[in-house]
CSV table of C-alpha atoms in Angstrom, one decimal:
chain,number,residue,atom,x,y,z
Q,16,UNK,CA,18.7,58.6,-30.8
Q,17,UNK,CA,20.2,55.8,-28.7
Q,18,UNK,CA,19.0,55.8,-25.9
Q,19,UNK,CA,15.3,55.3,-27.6
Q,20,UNK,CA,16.9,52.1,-29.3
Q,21,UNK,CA,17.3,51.0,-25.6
Q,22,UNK,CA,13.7,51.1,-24.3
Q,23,UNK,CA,12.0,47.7,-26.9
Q,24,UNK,CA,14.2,45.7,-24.8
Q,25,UNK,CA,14.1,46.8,-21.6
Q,26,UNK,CA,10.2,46.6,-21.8
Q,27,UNK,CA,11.1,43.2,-23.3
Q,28,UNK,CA,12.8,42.2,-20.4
Q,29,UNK,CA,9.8,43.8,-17.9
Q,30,UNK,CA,6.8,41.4,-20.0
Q,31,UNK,CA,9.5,38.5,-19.6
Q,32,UNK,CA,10.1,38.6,-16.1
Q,33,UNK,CA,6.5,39.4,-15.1
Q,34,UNK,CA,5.7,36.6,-17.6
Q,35,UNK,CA,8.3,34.3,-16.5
Q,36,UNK,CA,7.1,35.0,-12.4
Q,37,UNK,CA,3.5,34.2,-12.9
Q,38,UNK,CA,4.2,31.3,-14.8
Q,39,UNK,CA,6.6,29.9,-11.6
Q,40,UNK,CA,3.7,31.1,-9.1
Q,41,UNK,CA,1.2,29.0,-11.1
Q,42,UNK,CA,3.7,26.0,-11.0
Q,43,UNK,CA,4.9,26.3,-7.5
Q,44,UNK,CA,1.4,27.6,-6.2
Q,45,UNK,CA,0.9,26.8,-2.1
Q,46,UNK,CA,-2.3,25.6,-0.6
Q,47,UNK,CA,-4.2,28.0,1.4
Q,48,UNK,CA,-6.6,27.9,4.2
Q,49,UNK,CA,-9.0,30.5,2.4
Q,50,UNK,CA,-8.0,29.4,-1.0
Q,51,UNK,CA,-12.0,29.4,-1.7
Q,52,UNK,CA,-12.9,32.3,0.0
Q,53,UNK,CA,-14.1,34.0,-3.0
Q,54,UNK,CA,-14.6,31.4,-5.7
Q,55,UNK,CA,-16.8,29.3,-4.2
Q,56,UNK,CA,-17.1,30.8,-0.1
Q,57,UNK,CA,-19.7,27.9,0.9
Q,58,UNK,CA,-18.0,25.3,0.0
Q,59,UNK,CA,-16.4,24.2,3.3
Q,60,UNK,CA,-19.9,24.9,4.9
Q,61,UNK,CA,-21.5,22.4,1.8
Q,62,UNK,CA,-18.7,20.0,3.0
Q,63,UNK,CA,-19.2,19.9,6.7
Q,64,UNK,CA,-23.0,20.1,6.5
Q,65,UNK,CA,-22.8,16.6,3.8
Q,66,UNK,CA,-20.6,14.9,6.5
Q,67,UNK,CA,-22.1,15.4,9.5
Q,68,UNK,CA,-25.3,14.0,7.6
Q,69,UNK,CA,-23.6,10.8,6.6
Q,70,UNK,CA,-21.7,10.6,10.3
Q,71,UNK,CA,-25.5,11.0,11.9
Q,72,UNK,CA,-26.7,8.2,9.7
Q,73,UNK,CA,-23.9,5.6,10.0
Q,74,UNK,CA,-21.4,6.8,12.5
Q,75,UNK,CA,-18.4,4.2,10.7
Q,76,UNK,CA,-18.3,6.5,7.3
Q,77,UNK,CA,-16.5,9.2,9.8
Q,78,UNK,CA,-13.7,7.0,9.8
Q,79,UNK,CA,-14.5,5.7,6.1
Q,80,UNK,CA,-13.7,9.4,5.1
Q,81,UNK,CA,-10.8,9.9,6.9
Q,82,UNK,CA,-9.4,6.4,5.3
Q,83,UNK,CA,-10.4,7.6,1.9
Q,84,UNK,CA,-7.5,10.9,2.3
Q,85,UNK,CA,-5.0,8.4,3.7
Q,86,UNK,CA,-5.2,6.3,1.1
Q,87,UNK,CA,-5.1,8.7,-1.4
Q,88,UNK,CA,-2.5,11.2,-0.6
Q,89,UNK,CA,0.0,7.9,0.6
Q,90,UNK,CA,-0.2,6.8,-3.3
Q,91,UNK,CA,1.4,9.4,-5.4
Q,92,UNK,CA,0.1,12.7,-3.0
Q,93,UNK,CA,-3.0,14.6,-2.2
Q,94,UNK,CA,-4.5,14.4,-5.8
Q,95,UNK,CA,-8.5,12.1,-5.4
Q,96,UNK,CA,-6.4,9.3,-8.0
Q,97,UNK,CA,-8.5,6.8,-5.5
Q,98,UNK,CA,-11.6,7.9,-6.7
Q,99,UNK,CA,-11.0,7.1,-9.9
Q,100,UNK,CA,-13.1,4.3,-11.7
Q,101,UNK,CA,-11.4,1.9,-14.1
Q,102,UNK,CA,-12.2,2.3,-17.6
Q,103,UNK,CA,-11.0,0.7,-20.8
Q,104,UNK,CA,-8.1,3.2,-20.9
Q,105,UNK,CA,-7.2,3.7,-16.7
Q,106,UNK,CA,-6.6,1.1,-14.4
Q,107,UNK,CA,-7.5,2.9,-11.0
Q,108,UNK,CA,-6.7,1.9,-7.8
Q,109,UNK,CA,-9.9,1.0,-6.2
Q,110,UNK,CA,-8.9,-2.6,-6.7
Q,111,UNK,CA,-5.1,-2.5,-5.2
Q,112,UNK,CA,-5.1,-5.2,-2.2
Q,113,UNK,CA,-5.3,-2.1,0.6
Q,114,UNK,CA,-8.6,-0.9,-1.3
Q,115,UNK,CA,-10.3,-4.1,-2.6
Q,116,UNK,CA,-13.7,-4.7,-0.8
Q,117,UNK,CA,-12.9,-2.3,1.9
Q,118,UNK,CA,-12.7,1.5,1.1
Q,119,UNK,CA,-16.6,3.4,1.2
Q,120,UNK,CA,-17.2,6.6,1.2
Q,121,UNK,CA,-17.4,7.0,-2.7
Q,122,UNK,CA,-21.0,8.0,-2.9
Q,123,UNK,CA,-21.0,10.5,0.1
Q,124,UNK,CA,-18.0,12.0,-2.1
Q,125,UNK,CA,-20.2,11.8,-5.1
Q,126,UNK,CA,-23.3,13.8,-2.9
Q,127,UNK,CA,-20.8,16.7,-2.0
Q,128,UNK,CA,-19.1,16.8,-5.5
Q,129,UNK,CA,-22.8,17.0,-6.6
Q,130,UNK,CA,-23.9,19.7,-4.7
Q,131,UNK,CA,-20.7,22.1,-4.9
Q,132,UNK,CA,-21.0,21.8,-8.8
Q,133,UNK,CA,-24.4,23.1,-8.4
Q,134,UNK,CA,-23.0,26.0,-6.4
Q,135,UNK,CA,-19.7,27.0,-8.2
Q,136,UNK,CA,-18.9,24.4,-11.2
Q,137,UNK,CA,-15.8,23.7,-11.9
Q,138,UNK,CA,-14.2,25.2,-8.8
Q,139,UNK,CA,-14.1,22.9,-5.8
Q,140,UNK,CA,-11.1,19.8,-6.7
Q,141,UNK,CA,-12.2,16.0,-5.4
Q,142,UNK,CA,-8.8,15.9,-3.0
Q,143,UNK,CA,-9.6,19.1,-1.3
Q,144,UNK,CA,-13.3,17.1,-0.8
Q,145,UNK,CA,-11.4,14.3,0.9
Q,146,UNK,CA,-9.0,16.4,2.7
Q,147,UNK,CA,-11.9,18.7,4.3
Q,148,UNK,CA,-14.3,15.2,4.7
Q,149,UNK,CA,-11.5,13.5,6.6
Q,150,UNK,CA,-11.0,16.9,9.1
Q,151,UNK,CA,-14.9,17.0,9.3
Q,152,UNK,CA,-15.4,13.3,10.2
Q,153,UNK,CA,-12.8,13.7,13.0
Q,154,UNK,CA,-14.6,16.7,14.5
Q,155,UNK,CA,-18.1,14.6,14.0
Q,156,UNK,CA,-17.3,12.2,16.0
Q,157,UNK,CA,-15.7,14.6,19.2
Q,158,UNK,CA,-12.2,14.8,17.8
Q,159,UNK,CA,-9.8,18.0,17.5
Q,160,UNK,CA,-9.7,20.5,14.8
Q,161,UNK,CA,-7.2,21.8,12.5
Q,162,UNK,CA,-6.9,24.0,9.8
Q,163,UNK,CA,-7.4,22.3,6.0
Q,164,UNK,CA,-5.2,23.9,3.8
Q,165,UNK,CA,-6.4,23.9,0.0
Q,166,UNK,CA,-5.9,24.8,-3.6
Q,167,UNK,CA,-4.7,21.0,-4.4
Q,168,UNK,CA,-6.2,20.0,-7.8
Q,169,UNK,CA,-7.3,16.7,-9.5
Q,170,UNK,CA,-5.4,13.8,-11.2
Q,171,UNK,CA,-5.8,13.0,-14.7
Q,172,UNK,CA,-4.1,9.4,-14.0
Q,173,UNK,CA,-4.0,6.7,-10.6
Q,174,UNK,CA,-1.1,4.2,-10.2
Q,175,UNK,CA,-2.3,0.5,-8.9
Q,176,UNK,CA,1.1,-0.7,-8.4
Q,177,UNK,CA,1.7,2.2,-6.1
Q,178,UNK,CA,-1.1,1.6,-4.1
Q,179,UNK,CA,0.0,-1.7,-3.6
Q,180,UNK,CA,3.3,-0.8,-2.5
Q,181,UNK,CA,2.7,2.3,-0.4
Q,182,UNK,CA,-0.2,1.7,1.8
Q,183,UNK,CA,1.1,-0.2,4.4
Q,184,UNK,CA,-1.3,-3.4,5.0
Q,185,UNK,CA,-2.6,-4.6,8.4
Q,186,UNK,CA,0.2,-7.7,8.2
Q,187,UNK,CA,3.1,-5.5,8.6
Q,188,UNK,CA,5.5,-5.1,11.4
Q,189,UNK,CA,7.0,-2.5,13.0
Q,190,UNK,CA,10.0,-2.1,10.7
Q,191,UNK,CA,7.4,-1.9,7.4
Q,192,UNK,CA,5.5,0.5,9.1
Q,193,UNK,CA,8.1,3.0,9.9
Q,194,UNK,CA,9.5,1.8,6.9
Q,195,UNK,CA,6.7,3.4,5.1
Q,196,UNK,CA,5.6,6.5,7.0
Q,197,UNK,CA,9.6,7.2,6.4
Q,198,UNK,CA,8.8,6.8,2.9
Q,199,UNK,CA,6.5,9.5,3.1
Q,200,UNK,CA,8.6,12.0,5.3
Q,201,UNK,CA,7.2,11.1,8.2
Q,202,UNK,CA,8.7,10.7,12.5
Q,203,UNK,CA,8.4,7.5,14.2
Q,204,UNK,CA,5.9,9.6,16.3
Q,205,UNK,CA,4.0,10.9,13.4
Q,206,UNK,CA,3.2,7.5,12.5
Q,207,UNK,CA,1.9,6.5,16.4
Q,208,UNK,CA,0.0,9.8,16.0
Q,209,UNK,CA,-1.5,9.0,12.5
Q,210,UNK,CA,-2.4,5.2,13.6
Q,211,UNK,CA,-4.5,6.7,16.4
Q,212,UNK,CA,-7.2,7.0,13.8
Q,213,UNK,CA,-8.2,3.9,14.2
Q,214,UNK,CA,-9.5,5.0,17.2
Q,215,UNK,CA,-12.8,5.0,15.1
Q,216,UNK,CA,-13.6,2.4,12.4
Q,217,UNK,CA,-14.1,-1.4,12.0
Q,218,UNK,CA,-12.2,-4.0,10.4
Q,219,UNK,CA,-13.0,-7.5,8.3
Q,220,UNK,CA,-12.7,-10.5,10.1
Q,221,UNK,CA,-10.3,-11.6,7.2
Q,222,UNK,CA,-8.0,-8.5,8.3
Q,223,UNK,CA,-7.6,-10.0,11.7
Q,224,UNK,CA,-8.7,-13.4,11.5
Q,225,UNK,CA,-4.9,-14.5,11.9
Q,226,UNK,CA,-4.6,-12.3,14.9
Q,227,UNK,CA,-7.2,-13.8,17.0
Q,228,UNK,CA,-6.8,-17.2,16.2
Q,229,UNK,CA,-2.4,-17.4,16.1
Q,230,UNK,CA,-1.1,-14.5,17.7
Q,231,UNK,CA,-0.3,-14.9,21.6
Q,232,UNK,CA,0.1,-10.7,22.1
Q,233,UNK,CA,-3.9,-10.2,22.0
Q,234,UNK,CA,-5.4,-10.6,25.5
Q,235,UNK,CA,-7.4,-14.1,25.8
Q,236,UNK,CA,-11.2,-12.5,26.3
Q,237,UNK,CA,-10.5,-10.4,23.8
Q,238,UNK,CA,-9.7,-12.4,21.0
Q,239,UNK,CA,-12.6,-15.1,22.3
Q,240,UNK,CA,-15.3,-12.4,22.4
Q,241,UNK,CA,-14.6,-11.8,18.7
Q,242,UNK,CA,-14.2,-15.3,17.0
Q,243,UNK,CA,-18.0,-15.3,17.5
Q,244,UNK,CA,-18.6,-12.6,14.7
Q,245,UNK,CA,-15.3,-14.2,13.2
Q,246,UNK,CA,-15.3,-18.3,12.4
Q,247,UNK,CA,-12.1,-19.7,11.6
Q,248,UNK,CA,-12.9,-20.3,7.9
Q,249,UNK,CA,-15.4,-18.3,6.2
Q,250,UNK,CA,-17.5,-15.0,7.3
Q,251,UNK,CA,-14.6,-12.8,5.8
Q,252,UNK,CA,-16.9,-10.1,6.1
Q,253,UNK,CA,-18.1,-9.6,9.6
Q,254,UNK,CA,-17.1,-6.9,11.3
Q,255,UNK,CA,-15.2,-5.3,14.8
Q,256,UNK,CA,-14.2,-2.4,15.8
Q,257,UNK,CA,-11.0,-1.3,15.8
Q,258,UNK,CA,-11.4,0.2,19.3
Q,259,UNK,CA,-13.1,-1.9,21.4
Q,260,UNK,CA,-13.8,0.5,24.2
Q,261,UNK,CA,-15.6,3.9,22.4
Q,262,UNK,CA,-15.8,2.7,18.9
Q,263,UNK,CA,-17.5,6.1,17.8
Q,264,UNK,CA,-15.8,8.3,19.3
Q,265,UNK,CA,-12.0,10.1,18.6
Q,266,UNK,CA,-10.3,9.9,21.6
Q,267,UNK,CA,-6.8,8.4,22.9
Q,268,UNK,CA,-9.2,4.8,24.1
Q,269,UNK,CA,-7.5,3.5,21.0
Q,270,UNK,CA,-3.4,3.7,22.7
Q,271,UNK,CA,-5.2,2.2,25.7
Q,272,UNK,CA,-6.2,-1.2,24.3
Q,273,UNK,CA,-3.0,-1.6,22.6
Q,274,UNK,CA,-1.1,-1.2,26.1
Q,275,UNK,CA,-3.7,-4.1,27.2
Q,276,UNK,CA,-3.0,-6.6,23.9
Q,277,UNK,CA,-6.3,-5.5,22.3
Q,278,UNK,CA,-5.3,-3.6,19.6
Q,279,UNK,CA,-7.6,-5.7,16.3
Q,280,UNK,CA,-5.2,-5.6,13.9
Q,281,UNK,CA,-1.3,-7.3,13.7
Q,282,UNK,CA,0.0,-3.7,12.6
Q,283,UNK,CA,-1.9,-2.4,15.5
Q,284,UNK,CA,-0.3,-4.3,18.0
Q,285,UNK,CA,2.9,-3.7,16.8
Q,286,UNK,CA,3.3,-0.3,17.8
Q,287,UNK,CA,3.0,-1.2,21.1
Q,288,UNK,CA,5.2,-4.8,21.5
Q,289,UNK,CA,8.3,-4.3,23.1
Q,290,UNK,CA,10.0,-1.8,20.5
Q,291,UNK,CA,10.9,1.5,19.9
Q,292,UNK,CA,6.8,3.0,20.0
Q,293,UNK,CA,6.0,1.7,23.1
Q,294,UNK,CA,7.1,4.6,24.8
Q,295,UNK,CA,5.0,7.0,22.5
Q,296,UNK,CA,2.1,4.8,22.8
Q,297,UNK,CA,2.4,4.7,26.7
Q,298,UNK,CA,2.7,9.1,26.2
Q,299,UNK,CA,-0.5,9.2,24.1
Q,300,UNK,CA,-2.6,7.1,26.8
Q,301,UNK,CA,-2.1,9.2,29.3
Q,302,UNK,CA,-2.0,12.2,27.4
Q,303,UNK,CA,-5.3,12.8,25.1
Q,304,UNK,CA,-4.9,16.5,24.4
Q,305,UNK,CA,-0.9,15.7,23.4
Q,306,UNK,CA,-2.3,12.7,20.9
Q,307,UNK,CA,-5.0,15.3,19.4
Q,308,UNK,CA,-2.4,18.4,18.9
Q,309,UNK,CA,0.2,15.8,17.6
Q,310,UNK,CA,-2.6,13.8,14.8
Q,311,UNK,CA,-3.7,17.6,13.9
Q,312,UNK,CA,-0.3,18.8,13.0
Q,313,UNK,CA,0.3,15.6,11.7
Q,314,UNK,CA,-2.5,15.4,9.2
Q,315,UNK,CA,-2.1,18.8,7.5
Q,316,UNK,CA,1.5,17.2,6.7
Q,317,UNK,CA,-0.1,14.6,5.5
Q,318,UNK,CA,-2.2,16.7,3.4
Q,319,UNK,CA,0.8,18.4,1.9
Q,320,UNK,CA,2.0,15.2,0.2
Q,321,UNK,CA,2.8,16.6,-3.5
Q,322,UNK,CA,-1.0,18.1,-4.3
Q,323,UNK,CA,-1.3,19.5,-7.9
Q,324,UNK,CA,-1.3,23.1,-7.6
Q,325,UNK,CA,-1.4,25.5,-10.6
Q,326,UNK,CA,-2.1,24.5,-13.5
Q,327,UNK,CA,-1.0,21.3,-12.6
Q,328,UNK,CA,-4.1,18.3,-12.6
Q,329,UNK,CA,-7.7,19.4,-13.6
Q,330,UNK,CA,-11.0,20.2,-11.0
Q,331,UNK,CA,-12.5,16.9,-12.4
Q,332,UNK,CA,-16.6,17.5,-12.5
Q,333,UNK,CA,-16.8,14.0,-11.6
Q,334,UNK,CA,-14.3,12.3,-9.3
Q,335,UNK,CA,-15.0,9.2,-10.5
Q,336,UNK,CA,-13.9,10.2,-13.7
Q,337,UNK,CA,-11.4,12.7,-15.7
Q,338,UNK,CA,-12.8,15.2,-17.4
């Protein structure tokens, strides 16, 4: 008879081990590049066909996409906390001095969240949106490709102090800058690579106002040619390019102004100003197809900032809003 006593607790031991490993694979789950292949297989196609719409109409939301991810996965990782609306009971971050006036894209979000509930409810998370919207944008307007991996899931909360205190702002110097890239785990290089996007975009006059009226690194033409759109006092909100010379299109132009004192923004600048980025800034202008292989690689690390994975988060049916 005892060897029968033995067999409860080894099949005790099986259910608790197979238990025990699906419940660490749910917690520790990976993103994966076909994490939708079955659940919801159009939905990259929904993405990129809602994108390219809104690039088509207003060539600037490419780069008002591809702002959105950065600003939400530098502020507690990967997890569409930006896109959160304050309520009486959550303080979002939509209003943190890096966001305030300045971040769009929320209703082009809103469209494709729309449309790939109709398709598979429930399925699709708002930060894998953003991290496929910001990859789509790129391509839009002529940049490189990468693979978007996926599987991150929603937050239930968003952190206004951290969004304050992570995303570096368009004063800082070189030191704050790779002071917070470091932050986040990335090189000195990464952070070159990952400023190249605004190699698309515009900026407020009140984000470089400073710049073109104190600063004696801009070149002289340049910084008259834009007080024009950008008095001294007042008009906060006209707007420039970031990239002067092909403002719609993703390409290395971008490492080229700086190396000619036009880069629009201080924090621009900076990276090319007689420290230790000048020499990867001088690589990247000459080098287009090194700058696109090295923002690729370097903006599916970015993506990997601490998603929610698992059971972890929620797939929010809104992403302005918890479920």
């Amino acid at each position: 008879m005892a060897p029968f006593l033995y067999i409860p607790s080894i099949l005790t031991t099986i259910m608790f081990f197979l238990l025990f490993s699906f419940f660490v694979g749910m917690v520790s789950a990976q993103l994966s590049s076909t994490f939708y292949a079955t659940s919801c297989p159009n939905a990259l196609s929904t993405i990129k066909s809602a994108v390219d719409s809104a690039v088509s109409s207003e060539p600037r939301m490419g780069a008002s996409l591809l702002r959105l991810h950065f600003h939400d996965c530098f502020v507690n990782g990967c997890d569409a906390s930006v896109l959160l609306d304050d309520t009486s009971t959550l303080t979002g971050e939509k209003t943190a001095g890096p966001n305030n006036n300045s971040l769009r894209g929320f209703d082009v979000v809103d469209t494709i969240k729309s449309q790939l509930e109709n398709i598979c409810p429930c399925v699709v998370s708002c930060a894998d949106i953003l991290a496929v919207a910001a990859r789509d944008s790129v391509v839009a307007l002529g940049g490189t490709n990468w693979t978007v991996q996926l599987g991150r899931r929603d937050s239930t909360t968003a952190s206004l102090s951290a969004a304050n205190s992570n995303i570096p702002a368009s004063t800082s110097n070189l030191s704050g800058l790779l002071s917070a890239f470091s932050n986040k785990g990335f090189t000195a290089n990464e952070l070159v690579a990952l400023s190249g996007s605004h190699t698309i975009g515009q900026a407020r006059c009140t984000v470089f106002r400073t710049r073109i009226y104190n600063e004696t690194n801009i070149d002289s033409s340049f910084a008259t040619s834009l007080k024009s759109n950008c008095p001294s006092t007042g008009g906060d909100n006209g707007l420039a390019p970031l990239d002067v010379t092909s403002p719609t299109s993703f390409d290395n132009a971008y490492f080229k102004n700086l190396i000619s004192n036009k880069g629009l923004l201080h924090s621009d600048q900076e990276l090319f100003n007689g420290g230790s980025t000048d020499s990867q800034v001088n690589a990247y202008s000459s080098n287009s197809a090194s700058f696109l292989t090295d923002f690729a690689n370097a903006m599916v690390k970015m993506g990997n900032l601490s998603p929610l994975t698992g059971t972890s988060g929620q797939i929010r049916k809104n992403c302005r809003k918890t479920n």
